[in-house]
Amino acid sequence: MRLEAGAAHAARCAVATAALRSDHGLPIGLIKTTSNLFRDRREAPKERLDLRAFCHVLAIEPSAGWVDVEGGTTYEDLVAATLPLGCMPAVVPQLKTITVGGAVAGVGIEATSFREGLVHHTVLELEVLLPSGEIALCTPTNERRDLFEGFANSYGTLGYALRVRLRTRPVRPFVRVRRERAAGAGEFFDRLASACADPGTDFVDGVVFGATSMVMTRAAFVDTAPWTSDYRDRSIYYRSVAERDEDFLRTDDYLWRWDTDWFWCSRNFGAEVPWLRRLYGRARLNSRTWTRLMRWNARWGVTRRWARWRGVHVESVIQDVDIPIERAAEFLAFLHREIAIVPVWICPLRAPAAAKAPLYPLAAGTLYVNFGFWDVLERRAAEPPGHRNRLIEAEVARLGGIKSLYSDSYFPRAEFDATYGGRTYATLKARYDPRDRLPGLYDKCVLGR
């Protein structure tokens, strides 16, 4: 199905190309209205590039199993276009405001990832706007295959995705959700592996509520439902995980089950208090609201000032890490011992056997467990900046895992390069951005430039 004429996309490409060919000697940065990055930035003056017009779904071919979409399109809009045609992107990240280009250049995951891999594993081809103004068509087999493989985890330091062709998968109207409880890590991860091996399961994730309270969720598409739950208003999805053994949701409600309360982080803004939740109202219960409030707090330092007044030291810990399932119980024990954040989101993933992503290397065919944990830690005694985050990075490396770079990182340069394909990245940078018009990956993701 053609939703937007190719000529209109070509016209937008011509505008973007012309903008980059006017070099004023400043580094390039994007104009953004939303962002799902959680890093402190100390940006120098930049030449701002506006790609916000690249927000269209171009074509959907359900029978062929793909969708063409521009990089600035949010997953909310992409899902709204695909579901009426009986399909969805093979991996739909958890939050509505995540853009397709952001998920491909970063690392996008969700409950289909045990079968489909990460978002970048579902890409069939890419149009990338290079810093020179050239537009490179990248496929797994053409002369730009190095950029096709190396674009994942490049975070806008090699170029920007203008068009992405993604794999899709068929959907049905409803999703049946079943939950299995475990009192220990060994039992929990065994159940997780078993669910991933079940051909009748379409989605797998879970929540760790404590050292002896864990819930694994497996879900599958169904044609009919005896009832459906609604977690877009007064009911809270993560609480249902702890309380209900079975549930039914409409497919779109299932895909956005975590968006309403930003998993459980909306509680930091009082959204679990019934009268305040009613005051927010259905239209404001979503990740857009919580992101705006978080950035307002970061700008004005309300949390930091409150902590200083109470005489405590704070450290923001916002991390997603991927650990081989054989070492997952060890990492969970470390989390309970050293970090003490709960709940923790659990999501299994497996990179396809033929996948190549040298800047985010995963062992092909290995089942990993993603741990997502997000909170502000308080300590009476002062610790070095980033102390707990650095402990996490060291433990992830010890266990043969890897962490996402969407939030604060503290790696020494040599360790960062060894973890994230530094040699390959240097070769890509020299070929596609020889004048360093875009920041380097280490500069952007660790130094915050």
mmCIF file of C-alpha atoms in Angstrom, residues 104 116-123 126 139-141 144-153 350-365 424 428:
data_model
loop_
_atom_site.group_PDB
_atom_site.id
_atom_site.type_symbol
_atom_site.label_atom_id
_atom_site.label_comp_id
_atom_site.label_asym_id
_atom_site.label_seq_id
_atom_site.Cartn_x
_atom_site.Cartn_y
_atom_site.Cartn_z
ATOM 1 C CA VAL A 104 18.004 1.783 14.101
ATOM 2 C CA GLU A 116 13.326 -11.257 15.728
ATOM 3 C CA GLY A 117 16.442 -9.766 17.313
ATOM 4 C CA LEU A 118 16.866 -6.038 17.906
ATOM 5 C CA VAL A 119 15.329 -3.371 15.660
ATOM 6 C CA HIS A 120 18.452 -3.130 13.507
ATOM 7 C CA HIS A 121 18.281 -6.875 12.830
ATOM 8 C CA THR A 122 14.938 -6.299 11.073
ATOM 9 C CA VAL A 123 16.270 -3.696 8.610
ATOM 10 C CA LEU A 126 18.621 2.071 4.479
ATOM 11 C CA THR A 139 21.813 -2.915 1.636
ATOM 12 C CA PRO A 140 23.368 -6.140 2.964
ATOM 13 C CA THR A 141 24.925 -6.860 -0.450
ATOM 14 C CA ARG A 144 27.601 0.316 1.066
ATOM 15 C CA ARG A 145 27.134 -2.883 3.059
ATOM 16 C CA ASP A 146 29.782 -1.758 5.544
ATOM 17 C CA LEU A 147 27.564 1.180 6.494
ATOM 18 C CA PHE A 148 24.463 -1.033 6.475
ATOM 19 C CA GLU A 149 26.145 -3.273 9.045
ATOM 20 C CA GLY A 150 27.842 -0.471 10.987
ATOM 21 C CA PHE A 151 24.919 1.932 11.253
ATOM 22 C CA ALA A 152 23.455 0.207 14.320
ATOM 23 C CA ASN A 153 24.753 1.789 17.541
ATOM 24 C CA ARG A 350 18.641 -13.393 20.183
ATOM 25 C CA ALA A 351 20.623 -12.016 17.252
ATOM 26 C CA PRO A 352 19.874 -13.856 13.989
ATOM 27 C CA ALA A 353 22.593 -16.225 12.847
ATOM 28 C CA ALA A 354 23.454 -14.139 9.768
ATOM 29 C CA ALA A 355 23.324 -10.775 11.555
ATOM 30 C CA LYS A 356 26.294 -8.422 11.441
ATOM 31 C CA ALA A 357 26.389 -5.367 13.702
ATOM 32 C CA PRO A 358 30.053 -4.721 14.534
ATOM 33 C CA LEU A 359 29.373 -1.671 16.722
ATOM 34 C CA TYR A 360 27.001 -3.690 18.934
ATOM 35 C CA PRO A 361 28.435 -7.193 18.784
ATOM 36 C CA LEU A 362 26.279 -10.056 20.035
ATOM 37 C CA ALA A 363 27.089 -13.743 19.626
ATOM 38 C CA ALA A 364 24.786 -14.938 16.852
ATOM 39 C CA GLY A 365 22.250 -17.496 18.028
ATOM 40 C CA THR A 424 35.580 -0.903 12.499
ATOM 41 C CA LEU A 428 33.622 3.794 8.793
#
